[in-house]
Each structure stands twice: as C-alpha cells, then as structure tokens.
PDB file of C-alpha atoms in Angstrom:
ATOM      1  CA  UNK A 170    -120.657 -43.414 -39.296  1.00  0.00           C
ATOM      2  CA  UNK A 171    -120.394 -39.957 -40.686  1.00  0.00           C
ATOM      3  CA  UNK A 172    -123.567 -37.525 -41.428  1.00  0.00           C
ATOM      4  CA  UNK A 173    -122.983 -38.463 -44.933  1.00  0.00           C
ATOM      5  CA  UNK A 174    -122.622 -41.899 -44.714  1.00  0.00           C
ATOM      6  CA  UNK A 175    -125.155 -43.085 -41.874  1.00  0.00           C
ATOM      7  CA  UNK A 176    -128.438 -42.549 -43.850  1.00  0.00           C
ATOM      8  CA  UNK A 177    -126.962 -44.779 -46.904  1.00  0.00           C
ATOM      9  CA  UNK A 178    -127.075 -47.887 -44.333  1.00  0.00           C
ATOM     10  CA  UNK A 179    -130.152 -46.923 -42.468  1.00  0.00           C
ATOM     11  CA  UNK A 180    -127.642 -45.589 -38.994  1.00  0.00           C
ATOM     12  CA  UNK A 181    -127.357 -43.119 -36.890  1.00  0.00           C
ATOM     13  CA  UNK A 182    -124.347 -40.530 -37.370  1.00  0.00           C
ATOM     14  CA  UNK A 183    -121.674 -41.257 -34.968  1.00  0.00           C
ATOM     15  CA  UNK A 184    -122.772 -45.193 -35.037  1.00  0.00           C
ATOM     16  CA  UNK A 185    -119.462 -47.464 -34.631  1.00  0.00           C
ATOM     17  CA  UNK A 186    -118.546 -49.549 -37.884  1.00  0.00           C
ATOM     18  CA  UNK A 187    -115.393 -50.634 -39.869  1.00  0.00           C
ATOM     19  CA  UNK A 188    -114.694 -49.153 -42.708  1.00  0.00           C
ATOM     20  CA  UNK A 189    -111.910 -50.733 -44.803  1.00  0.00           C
ATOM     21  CA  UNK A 190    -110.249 -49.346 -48.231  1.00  0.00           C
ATOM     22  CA  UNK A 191    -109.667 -52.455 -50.600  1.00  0.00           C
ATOM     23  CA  UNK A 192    -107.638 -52.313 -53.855  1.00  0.00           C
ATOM     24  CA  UNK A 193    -107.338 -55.055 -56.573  1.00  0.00           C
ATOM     25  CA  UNK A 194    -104.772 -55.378 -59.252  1.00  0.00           C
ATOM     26  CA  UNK A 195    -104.817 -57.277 -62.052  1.00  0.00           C
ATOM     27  CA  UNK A 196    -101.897 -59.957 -63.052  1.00  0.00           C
ATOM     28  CA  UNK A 197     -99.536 -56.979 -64.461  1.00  0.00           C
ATOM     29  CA  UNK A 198    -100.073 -55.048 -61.273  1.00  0.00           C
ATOM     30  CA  UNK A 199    -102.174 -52.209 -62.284  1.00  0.00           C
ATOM     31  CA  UNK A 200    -105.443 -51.196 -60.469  1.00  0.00           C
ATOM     32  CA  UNK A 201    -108.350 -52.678 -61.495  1.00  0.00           C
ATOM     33  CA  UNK A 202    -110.690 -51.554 -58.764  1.00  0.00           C
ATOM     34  CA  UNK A 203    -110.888 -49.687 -55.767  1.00  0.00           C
ATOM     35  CA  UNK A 204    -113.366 -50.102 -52.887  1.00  0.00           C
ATOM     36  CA  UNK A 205    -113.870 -47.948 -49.617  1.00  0.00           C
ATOM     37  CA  UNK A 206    -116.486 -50.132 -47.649  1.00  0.00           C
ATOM     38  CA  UNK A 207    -118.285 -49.453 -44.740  1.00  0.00           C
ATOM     39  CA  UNK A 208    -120.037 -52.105 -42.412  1.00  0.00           C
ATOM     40  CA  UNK A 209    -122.964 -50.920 -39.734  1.00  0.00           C
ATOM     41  CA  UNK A 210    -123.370 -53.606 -36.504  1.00  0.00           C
ATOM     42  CA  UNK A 211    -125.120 -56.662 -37.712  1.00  0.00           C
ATOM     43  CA  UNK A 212    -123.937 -56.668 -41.818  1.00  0.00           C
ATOM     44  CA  UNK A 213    -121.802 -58.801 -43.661  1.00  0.00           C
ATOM     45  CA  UNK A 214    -119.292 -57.822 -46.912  1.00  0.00           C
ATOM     46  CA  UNK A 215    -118.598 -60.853 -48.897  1.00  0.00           C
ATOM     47  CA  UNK A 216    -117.429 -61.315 -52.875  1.00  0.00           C
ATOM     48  CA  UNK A 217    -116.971 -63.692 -55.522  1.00  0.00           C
ATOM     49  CA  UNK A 218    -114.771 -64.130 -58.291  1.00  0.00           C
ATOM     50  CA  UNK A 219    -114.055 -66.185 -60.874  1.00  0.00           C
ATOM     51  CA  UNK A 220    -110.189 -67.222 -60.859  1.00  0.00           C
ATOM     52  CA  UNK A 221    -110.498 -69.338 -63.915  1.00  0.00           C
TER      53      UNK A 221
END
C-alpha cells in the first residue's frame, strides 16, 4: 500500500495487497465506469448488478 493509500484501509504503508483497475462498458461499448480497487489482507470486493 502506498503512503496515500494505506490510511484509507486502516494499513500500514508498504503493506502487500492487490490492486486491480476494472472498466465497464455499456452494450454500445462506451465506458460507463471505471474502478481502481485496492484490497488489504483479510477484505473482500464483491458487486451486484441487475442484468435485467
């Protein structure tokens, strides 16, 4: 975790974790959101969406 980032999750700078970018696009293939995630030791990233 950067300096930056750490305090956000309640870590220590320098503590491993995965980060991961995510985009979405919509059905004509334009952006619709963009995500940069990061996950300390111990937390879970989950989502739900409606595909109805």
């Amino acid at each position: 975790m950067t300096r930056e980032d750490a305090p956000l999750l309640g870590l220590e700078p320098g503590t491993p974790a995965l980060t991961m970018t995510n985009r979405y696009w919509d059905q004509n293939g334009g952006v619709v959101e963009y995500a940069v995630d990061f996950l300390g030791t111990g937390r879970e990233l989950s989502a739900e969406y409606a595909l109805d």
